[in-house]
């Protein structure tokens, strides 16, 4: 293994994961074209990446209860909320505590679409 | 489709629907990262919850330099470390009881996956997160270095050590 190879081997796992960016990606691709040892090492890394992804894919996504728990706590942080009207035409107003600022927010709902009632501040 | 950035603006205005949409888009990835870091399903749920609440409260402070997903993973990482600190007084940070592979496992592929999972869980937390961010999230090492706040060389050396241990169970 040449000293070039040593440098390129550091990049291999990222290349195998599709996470190496240029200019390194091009440089490594050029080296791979000429170096069988690094191609073999790449093949091993590709297998490893596949195995690790397979294992991580098995971890379940958060359950719907997790969202419910989040929602309960975001509603707690909106201090007051009023919904008036219907799907066709309605208004929602709510107070939000953000940091130490108390903000009044609101939407006009028209046929299911929402239009903010207050100009956004930067 | 509404962009992540737009959704984040809506979240900053206190719109819960936008938060829900970001949860739908990224809850799975945040959850798997949390599970990878903490090694526990129950803690992972807590971390997801805290991460999206931090997003709810901090959406206005997003700098816009990174991608929203990367930013979220950074928050999740902080929350995971906080959860582990709170949880395991005295226990080593991120050390994980691993499910050892069952020797009677019939299907070779499943046995191998179990070995890889056990090896992954035995890695030190700082190596495990690099493996997750590179292999699962496909993040370039520069982005990982930025997310973790360590030099690029450190990221590469953590990967080097992690890979050596993971390779052992594959051969
Ligand atoms: Zn080579």
mmCIF file of C-alpha atoms and ligand atoms in Angstrom:
data_model
loop_
_atom_site.group_PDB
_atom_site.id
_atom_site.type_symbol
_atom_site.label_atom_id
_atom_site.label_comp_id
_atom_site.label_asym_id
_atom_site.label_seq_id
_atom_site.Cartn_x
_atom_site.Cartn_y
_atom_site.Cartn_z
ATOM 1 C CA UNK A 1 0.000 0.000 0.000
ATOM 2 C CA UNK A 2 1.515 3.317 -1.058
ATOM 3 C CA UNK A 3 1.350 6.452 1.075
ATOM 4 C CA UNK A 4 -1.239 7.711 -1.423
ATOM 5 C CA UNK A 5 -3.392 4.740 -0.536
ATOM 6 C CA UNK A 6 -3.243 5.636 3.137
ATOM 7 C CA UNK A 7 -4.699 9.057 2.431
ATOM 8 C CA UNK A 8 -7.390 7.679 0.155
ATOM 9 C CA UNK A 9 -8.411 4.962 2.620
ATOM 10 C CA UNK A 10 -9.590 7.656 5.044
ATOM 11 C CA UNK A 11 -12.083 8.809 2.464
ATOM 12 C CA UNK A 12 -13.333 5.365 1.496
ATOM 13 C CA UNK A 13 -16.100 5.019 4.092
ATOM 14 C CA UNK A 14 -17.569 8.338 3.005
ATOM 15 C CA UNK A 15 -17.297 7.375 -0.621
ATOM 16 C CA UNK A 16 -19.023 4.085 0.133
ATOM 17 C CA UNK A 17 -21.848 5.984 1.831
ATOM 18 C CA UNK A 18 -22.177 8.449 -1.046
ATOM 19 C CA UNK A 19 -21.033 11.186 1.311
ATOM 20 C CA UNK A 20 -17.714 12.216 -0.208
ATOM 21 C CA UNK A 21 -17.810 15.551 -2.014
ATOM 22 C CA UNK A 22 -15.578 17.107 -4.638
ATOM 23 C CA UNK A 23 -12.697 17.616 -5.062
ATOM 24 C CA UNK A 24 -11.957 14.560 -2.894
ATOM 25 C CA UNK A 25 -14.545 12.443 -4.678
ATOM 26 C CA UNK A 26 -12.924 12.984 -8.057
ATOM 27 C CA UNK A 27 -9.449 12.417 -6.702
ATOM 28 C CA UNK A 28 -10.482 9.168 -5.061
ATOM 29 C CA UNK A 29 -12.324 7.974 -8.162
ATOM 30 C CA UNK A 30 -9.166 8.558 -10.222
ATOM 31 C CA UNK A 31 -7.094 6.627 -7.707
ATOM 32 C CA UNK A 32 -9.579 3.747 -7.611
ATOM 33 C CA UNK A 33 -9.272 3.406 -11.347
ATOM 34 C CA UNK A 34 -5.599 2.517 -10.909
ATOM 35 C CA UNK A 35 -5.483 0.718 -7.554
ATOM 36 C CA UNK A 36 -6.946 -2.760 -7.117
ATOM 37 C CA UNK A 37 -6.158 -2.875 -3.380
ATOM 38 C CA UNK A 38 -8.222 0.240 -2.686
ATOM 39 C CA UNK A 39 -11.045 -1.100 -4.872
ATOM 40 C CA UNK A 40 -11.144 -4.195 -2.697
ATOM 41 C CA UNK A 41 -11.148 -2.073 0.439
ATOM 42 C CA UNK A 42 -14.000 -0.045 -1.031
ATOM 43 C CA UNK A 43 -16.005 -3.186 -1.675
ATOM 44 C CA UNK A 44 -15.647 -4.116 2.011
ATOM 45 C CA UNK A 45 -16.763 -0.646 3.061
ATOM 46 C CA UNK A 46 -19.790 -0.805 0.785
ATOM 47 C CA UNK A 47 -20.827 -4.064 2.440
ATOM 48 C CA UNK A 48 -20.322 -2.525 5.867
ATOM 49 C CA UNK A 49 -22.383 0.550 5.015
ATOM 50 C CA UNK A 50 -25.169 -1.722 3.782
ATOM 51 C CA UNK A 51 -25.107 -3.798 6.967
ATOM 52 C CA UNK A 52 -25.135 -0.766 9.234
ATOM 53 C CA UNK A 53 -28.004 0.825 7.312
ATOM 54 C CA UNK A 54 -29.925 -2.419 7.537
ATOM 55 C CA UNK A 55 -29.498 -2.490 11.312
ATOM 56 C CA UNK A 56 -30.494 1.155 11.714
ATOM 57 C CA UNK A 57 -33.520 0.757 9.452
ATOM 58 C CA UNK A 58 -34.836 -1.799 11.920
ATOM 59 C CA UNK A 59 -35.067 0.820 14.667
ATOM 60 C CA UNK A 60 -38.721 1.827 14.712
ATOM 61 C CA UNK A 61 -39.970 5.332 13.978
ATOM 62 C CA UNK A 62 -41.405 7.198 16.942
ATOM 63 C CA UNK A 63 -44.921 6.149 17.833
ATOM 64 C CA UNK A 64 -47.882 8.478 17.368
ATOM 65 C CA UNK A 65 -48.015 8.894 21.158
ATOM 66 C CA UNK A 66 -44.716 10.712 20.961
ATOM 67 C CA UNK A 67 -46.313 13.307 18.726
ATOM 68 C CA UNK A 68 -49.299 13.519 21.058
ATOM 69 C CA UNK A 69 -46.947 14.205 23.958
ATOM 70 C CA UNK A 70 -45.185 16.933 21.990
ATOM 71 C CA UNK A 71 -48.500 18.479 21.012
ATOM 72 C CA UNK A 72 -49.705 18.537 24.586
ATOM 73 C CA UNK A 73 -46.618 20.497 25.546
ATOM 74 C CA UNK A 74 -46.730 22.964 22.635
ATOM 75 C CA UNK A 75 -50.337 23.740 23.478
ATOM 76 C CA UNK A 76 -49.275 24.330 27.008
ATOM 77 C CA UNK A 77 -46.851 26.940 25.724
ATOM 78 C CA UNK A 78 -49.548 28.709 23.773
ATOM 79 C CA UNK A 79 -51.226 30.593 26.537
ATOM 80 C CA UNK A 80 -54.637 31.123 25.087
ATOM 81 C CA UNK A 81 -56.288 30.120 21.893
ATOM 82 C CA UNK A 82 -59.600 31.057 20.280
ATOM 83 C CA UNK A 83 -61.059 29.381 17.203
ATOM 84 C CA UNK A 84 -64.112 30.976 15.656
ATOM 85 C CA UNK A 85 -66.125 30.092 12.607
ATOM 86 C CA UNK A 86 -65.984 27.073 10.398
ATOM 87 C CA UNK A 87 -63.988 25.430 7.652
ATOM 88 C CA UNK A 88 -65.454 27.825 5.099
ATOM 89 C CA UNK A 89 -64.551 30.954 6.978
ATOM 90 C CA UNK A 90 -62.929 31.148 10.365
ATOM 91 C CA UNK A 91 -60.469 32.961 12.515
ATOM 92 C CA UNK A 92 -57.979 31.578 14.991
ATOM 93 C CA UNK A 93 -56.172 33.745 17.499
ATOM 94 C CA UNK A 94 -53.571 32.579 19.949
ATOM 95 C CA UNK A 95 -51.016 33.952 22.335
ATOM 96 C CA UNK A 96 -47.545 32.499 22.265
ATOM 97 C CA UNK A 97 -44.800 32.901 24.784
ATOM 98 C CA UNK A 98 -41.526 32.854 22.944
ATOM 99 C CA UNK A 99 -38.558 33.492 25.163
ATOM 100 C CA UNK A 100 -39.760 36.448 27.204
ATOM 101 C CA UNK A 101 -41.872 37.875 24.442
ATOM 102 C CA UNK A 102 -45.599 37.530 24.418
ATOM 103 C CA UNK A 103 -46.875 37.346 20.856
ATOM 104 C CA UNK A 104 -50.357 37.501 19.447
ATOM 105 C CA UNK A 105 -50.756 35.274 16.428
ATOM 106 C CA UNK A 106 -53.689 34.662 14.205
ATOM 107 C CA UNK A 107 -54.959 33.062 11.036
ATOM 108 C CA UNK A 108 -57.858 33.730 8.773
ATOM 109 C CA UNK A 109 -59.120 30.416 7.395
ATOM 110 C CA UNK A 110 -60.907 30.467 4.125
ATOM 111 C CA UNK A 111 -61.968 27.181 2.545
ATOM 112 C CA UNK A 112 -59.323 25.304 4.464
ATOM 113 C CA UNK A 113 -56.487 27.630 3.510
ATOM 114 C CA UNK A 114 -54.759 29.752 6.095
ATOM 115 C CA UNK A 115 -53.754 33.359 5.820
ATOM 116 C CA UNK A 116 -51.751 34.974 8.605
ATOM 117 C CA UNK A 117 -53.596 37.895 10.188
ATOM 118 C CA UNK A 118 -50.525 39.683 11.430
ATOM 119 C CA UNK A 119 -47.495 40.737 9.474
ATOM 120 C CA UNK A 120 -44.483 38.579 10.226
ATOM 121 C CA UNK A 121 -41.690 40.222 12.020
ATOM 122 C CA UNK A 122 -38.133 39.402 11.023
ATOM 123 C CA UNK B 1 -44.265 20.563 -1.321
ATOM 124 C CA UNK B 2 -43.496 23.157 1.331
ATOM 125 C CA UNK B 3 -39.767 23.427 1.933
ATOM 126 C CA UNK B 4 -38.248 22.681 5.327
ATOM 127 C CA UNK B 5 -37.179 26.271 5.583
ATOM 128 C CA UNK B 6 -40.715 27.539 5.014
ATOM 129 C CA UNK B 7 -42.066 25.079 7.558
ATOM 130 C CA UNK B 8 -39.539 26.344 10.049
ATOM 131 C CA UNK B 9 -40.757 29.902 9.471
ATOM 132 C CA UNK B 10 -44.282 28.722 10.180
ATOM 133 C CA UNK B 11 -43.112 26.979 13.343
ATOM 134 C CA UNK B 12 -41.448 30.211 14.438
ATOM 135 C CA UNK B 13 -44.859 31.862 14.102
ATOM 136 C CA UNK B 14 -46.324 29.304 16.438
ATOM 137 C CA UNK B 15 -48.081 27.107 13.885
ATOM 138 C CA UNK B 16 -48.400 23.621 15.197
ATOM 139 C CA UNK B 17 -49.318 22.045 11.855
ATOM 140 C CA UNK B 18 -45.917 22.985 10.529
ATOM 141 C CA UNK B 19 -44.255 21.346 13.509
ATOM 142 C CA UNK B 20 -46.309 18.228 12.882
ATOM 143 C CA UNK B 21 -45.163 18.135 9.260
ATOM 144 C CA UNK B 22 -41.506 18.406 10.309
ATOM 145 C CA UNK B 23 -42.152 15.618 12.799
ATOM 146 C CA UNK B 24 -43.553 13.489 9.971
ATOM 147 C CA UNK B 25 -40.533 14.234 7.792
ATOM 148 C CA UNK B 26 -37.798 13.848 10.373
ATOM 149 C CA UNK B 27 -39.232 12.093 13.416
ATOM 150 C CA UNK B 28 -37.961 8.750 12.116
ATOM 151 C CA UNK B 29 -34.440 9.952 11.472
ATOM 152 C CA UNK B 30 -34.236 11.817 14.756
ATOM 153 C CA UNK B 31 -35.618 8.751 16.531
ATOM 154 C CA UNK B 32 -33.084 6.383 14.972
ATOM 155 C CA UNK B 33 -30.250 8.767 15.795
ATOM 156 C CA UNK B 34 -31.509 9.017 19.384
ATOM 157 C CA UNK B 35 -31.821 5.231 19.581
ATOM 158 C CA UNK B 36 -28.283 4.880 18.207
ATOM 159 C CA UNK B 37 -26.873 7.314 20.741
ATOM 160 C CA UNK B 38 -28.775 6.186 23.819
ATOM 161 C CA UNK B 39 -29.163 2.518 22.961
ATOM 162 C CA UNK B 40 -32.652 2.578 24.467
ATOM 163 C CA UNK B 41 -36.072 2.840 22.955
ATOM 164 C CA UNK B 42 -37.689 4.637 25.899
ATOM 165 C CA UNK B 43 -34.942 7.230 26.118
ATOM 166 C CA UNK B 44 -35.082 7.668 22.346
ATOM 167 C CA UNK B 45 -38.763 8.639 22.602
ATOM 168 C CA UNK B 46 -37.927 11.228 25.255
ATOM 169 C CA UNK B 47 -35.137 12.602 23.109
ATOM 170 C CA UNK B 48 -37.465 12.925 20.103
ATOM 171 C CA UNK B 49 -39.967 14.762 22.258
ATOM 172 C CA UNK B 50 -37.400 17.166 23.690
ATOM 173 C CA UNK B 51 -35.866 17.725 20.265
ATOM 174 C CA UNK B 52 -39.101 18.811 18.652
ATOM 175 C CA UNK B 53 -39.989 20.978 21.642
ATOM 176 C CA UNK B 54 -36.586 22.632 21.370
ATOM 177 C CA UNK B 55 -37.371 23.158 17.696
ATOM 178 C CA UNK B 56 -40.738 24.659 18.620
ATOM 179 C CA UNK B 57 -39.112 27.087 21.030
ATOM 180 C CA UNK B 58 -36.039 27.839 18.977
ATOM 181 C CA UNK B 59 -37.231 27.836 15.371
ATOM 182 C CA UNK B 60 -36.667 31.586 15.174
ATOM 183 C CA UNK B 61 -32.977 31.180 15.950
ATOM 184 C CA UNK B 62 -32.150 28.856 13.067
ATOM 185 C CA UNK B 63 -29.142 30.389 11.347
ATOM 186 C CA UNK B 64 -29.966 28.982 7.925
ATOM 187 C CA UNK B 65 -26.447 27.871 7.186
ATOM 188 C CA UNK B 66 -26.978 24.160 7.693
ATOM 189 C CA UNK B 67 -29.863 22.084 6.426
ATOM 190 C CA UNK B 68 -32.846 21.882 8.723
ATOM 191 C CA UNK B 69 -32.324 18.119 9.053
ATOM 192 C CA UNK B 70 -28.694 18.543 10.136
ATOM 193 C CA UNK B 71 -29.704 21.208 12.603
ATOM 194 C CA UNK B 72 -32.344 18.884 14.046
ATOM 195 C CA UNK B 73 -29.812 16.088 14.443
ATOM 196 C CA UNK B 74 -27.528 18.509 16.282
ATOM 197 C CA UNK B 75 -30.347 19.335 18.696
ATOM 198 C CA UNK B 76 -31.131 15.636 19.084
ATOM 199 C CA UNK B 77 -27.528 14.927 19.933
ATOM 200 C CA UNK B 78 -27.517 17.517 22.725
ATOM 201 C CA UNK B 79 -30.792 16.149 24.039
ATOM 202 C CA UNK B 80 -29.471 12.580 23.936
ATOM 203 C CA UNK B 81 -26.410 13.534 25.930
ATOM 204 C CA UNK B 82 -28.548 15.418 28.427
ATOM 205 C CA UNK B 83 -30.890 12.434 28.772
ATOM 206 C CA UNK B 84 -27.998 10.052 29.330
ATOM 207 C CA UNK B 85 -26.410 12.340 31.898
ATOM 208 C CA UNK B 86 -29.685 12.632 33.762
ATOM 209 C CA UNK B 87 -30.412 8.936 33.501
ATOM 210 C CA UNK B 88 -27.184 7.163 34.215
ATOM 211 C CA UNK B 89 -25.484 8.728 37.161
ATOM 212 C CA UNK B 90 -22.231 6.885 37.448
ATOM 213 C CA UNK B 91 -22.748 4.786 34.360
ATOM 214 C CA UNK B 92 -20.458 5.508 31.435
ATOM 215 C CA UNK B 93 -21.949 7.926 28.963
ATOM 216 C CA UNK B 94 -23.618 6.047 26.170
ATOM 217 C CA UNK B 95 -22.413 2.648 27.258
ATOM 218 C CA UNK B 96 -25.093 0.316 26.189
ATOM 219 C CA UNK B 97 -26.221 -3.127 27.217
ATOM 220 C CA UNK B 98 -26.131 -4.927 23.931
ATOM 221 C CA UNK B 99 -28.278 -7.780 22.780
ATOM 222 C CA UNK B 100 -25.742 -10.453 22.083
ATOM 223 C CA UNK B 101 -26.522 -12.420 18.976
ATOM 224 C CA UNK B 102 -28.437 -15.591 19.551
ATOM 225 C CA UNK B 103 -26.231 -18.496 18.410
ATOM 226 C CA UNK B 104 -29.273 -20.513 17.367
ATOM 227 C CA UNK B 105 -30.332 -17.888 14.908
ATOM 228 C CA UNK B 106 -31.171 -19.802 11.780
ATOM 229 C CA UNK B 107 -30.831 -17.266 9.069
ATOM 230 C CA UNK B 108 -27.235 -16.273 8.517
ATOM 231 C CA UNK B 109 -28.202 -12.795 7.436
ATOM 232 C CA UNK B 110 -30.138 -12.132 10.604
ATOM 233 C CA UNK B 111 -27.302 -13.461 12.690
ATOM 234 C CA UNK B 112 -24.950 -11.122 10.919
ATOM 235 C CA UNK B 113 -27.263 -8.163 11.418
ATOM 236 C CA UNK B 114 -27.428 -9.019 15.121
ATOM 237 C CA UNK B 115 -23.633 -9.125 15.302
ATOM 238 C CA UNK B 116 -23.370 -5.779 13.552
ATOM 239 C CA UNK B 117 -25.975 -4.275 15.878
ATOM 240 C CA UNK B 118 -24.155 -5.574 18.932
ATOM 241 C CA UNK B 119 -20.828 -4.286 17.625
ATOM 242 C CA UNK B 120 -22.402 -0.923 16.860
ATOM 243 C CA UNK B 121 -23.802 -0.688 20.358
ATOM 244 C CA UNK B 122 -20.470 -1.591 21.899
ATOM 245 C CA UNK B 123 -18.740 1.305 20.154
ATOM 246 C CA UNK B 124 -17.963 4.356 22.257
ATOM 247 C CA UNK B 125 -20.748 6.932 21.799
ATOM 248 C CA UNK B 126 -18.469 9.359 19.950
ATOM 249 C CA UNK B 127 -17.644 6.722 17.342
ATOM 250 C CA UNK B 128 -21.224 5.538 17.080
ATOM 251 C CA UNK B 129 -22.503 8.992 16.223
ATOM 252 C CA UNK B 130 -19.910 9.426 13.484
ATOM 253 C CA UNK B 131 -20.931 6.095 11.967
ATOM 254 C CA UNK B 132 -24.590 7.089 12.078
ATOM 255 C CA UNK B 133 -24.065 10.512 10.537
ATOM 256 C CA UNK B 134 -21.795 9.196 7.773
ATOM 257 C CA UNK B 135 -23.384 5.852 6.912
ATOM 258 C CA UNK B 136 -27.035 6.579 7.615
ATOM 259 C CA UNK B 137 -27.343 10.296 7.032
ATOM 260 C CA UNK B 138 -24.710 10.420 4.298
ATOM 261 C CA UNK B 139 -23.116 13.522 5.769
ATOM 262 C CA UNK B 140 -19.689 14.600 4.476
ATOM 263 C CA UNK B 141 -16.999 14.539 7.170
ATOM 264 C CA UNK B 142 -16.817 18.341 7.158
ATOM 265 C CA UNK B 143 -20.491 18.610 8.065
ATOM 266 C CA UNK B 144 -20.053 15.996 10.761
ATOM 267 C CA UNK B 145 -17.101 17.908 12.199
ATOM 268 C CA UNK B 146 -19.262 21.025 12.284
ATOM 269 C CA UNK B 147 -22.229 19.237 13.824
ATOM 270 C CA UNK B 148 -20.083 17.698 16.538
ATOM 271 C CA UNK B 149 -17.826 20.693 17.038
ATOM 272 C CA UNK B 150 -14.602 18.707 16.565
ATOM 273 C CA UNK B 151 -11.769 18.904 13.978
ATOM 274 C CA UNK B 152 -12.158 16.977 10.724
ATOM 275 C CA UNK B 153 -9.158 14.819 11.628
ATOM 276 C CA UNK B 154 -10.973 13.692 14.764
ATOM 277 C CA UNK B 155 -14.001 12.645 12.738
ATOM 278 C CA UNK B 156 -11.836 10.590 10.380
ATOM 279 C CA UNK B 157 -9.945 8.947 13.198
ATOM 280 C CA UNK B 158 -13.181 8.036 15.025
ATOM 281 C CA UNK B 159 -14.438 6.483 11.808
ATOM 282 C CA UNK B 160 -11.176 4.582 11.407
ATOM 283 C CA UNK B 161 -11.462 3.027 14.851
ATOM 284 C CA UNK B 162 -15.165 2.327 14.525
ATOM 285 C CA UNK B 163 -14.692 0.667 11.173
ATOM 286 C CA UNK B 164 -12.003 -1.628 12.459
ATOM 287 C CA UNK B 165 -14.285 -2.916 15.210
ATOM 288 C CA UNK B 166 -17.284 -3.265 12.930
ATOM 289 C CA UNK B 167 -15.262 -5.076 10.271
ATOM 290 C CA UNK B 168 -14.259 -7.728 12.815
ATOM 291 C CA UNK B 169 -17.802 -9.017 13.078
ATOM 292 C CA UNK B 170 -18.261 -9.116 9.319
ATOM 293 C CA UNK B 171 -15.278 -11.277 8.515
HETATM 294 ZN ZN1 LIG C 1 -4.773 2.540 -3.324
#
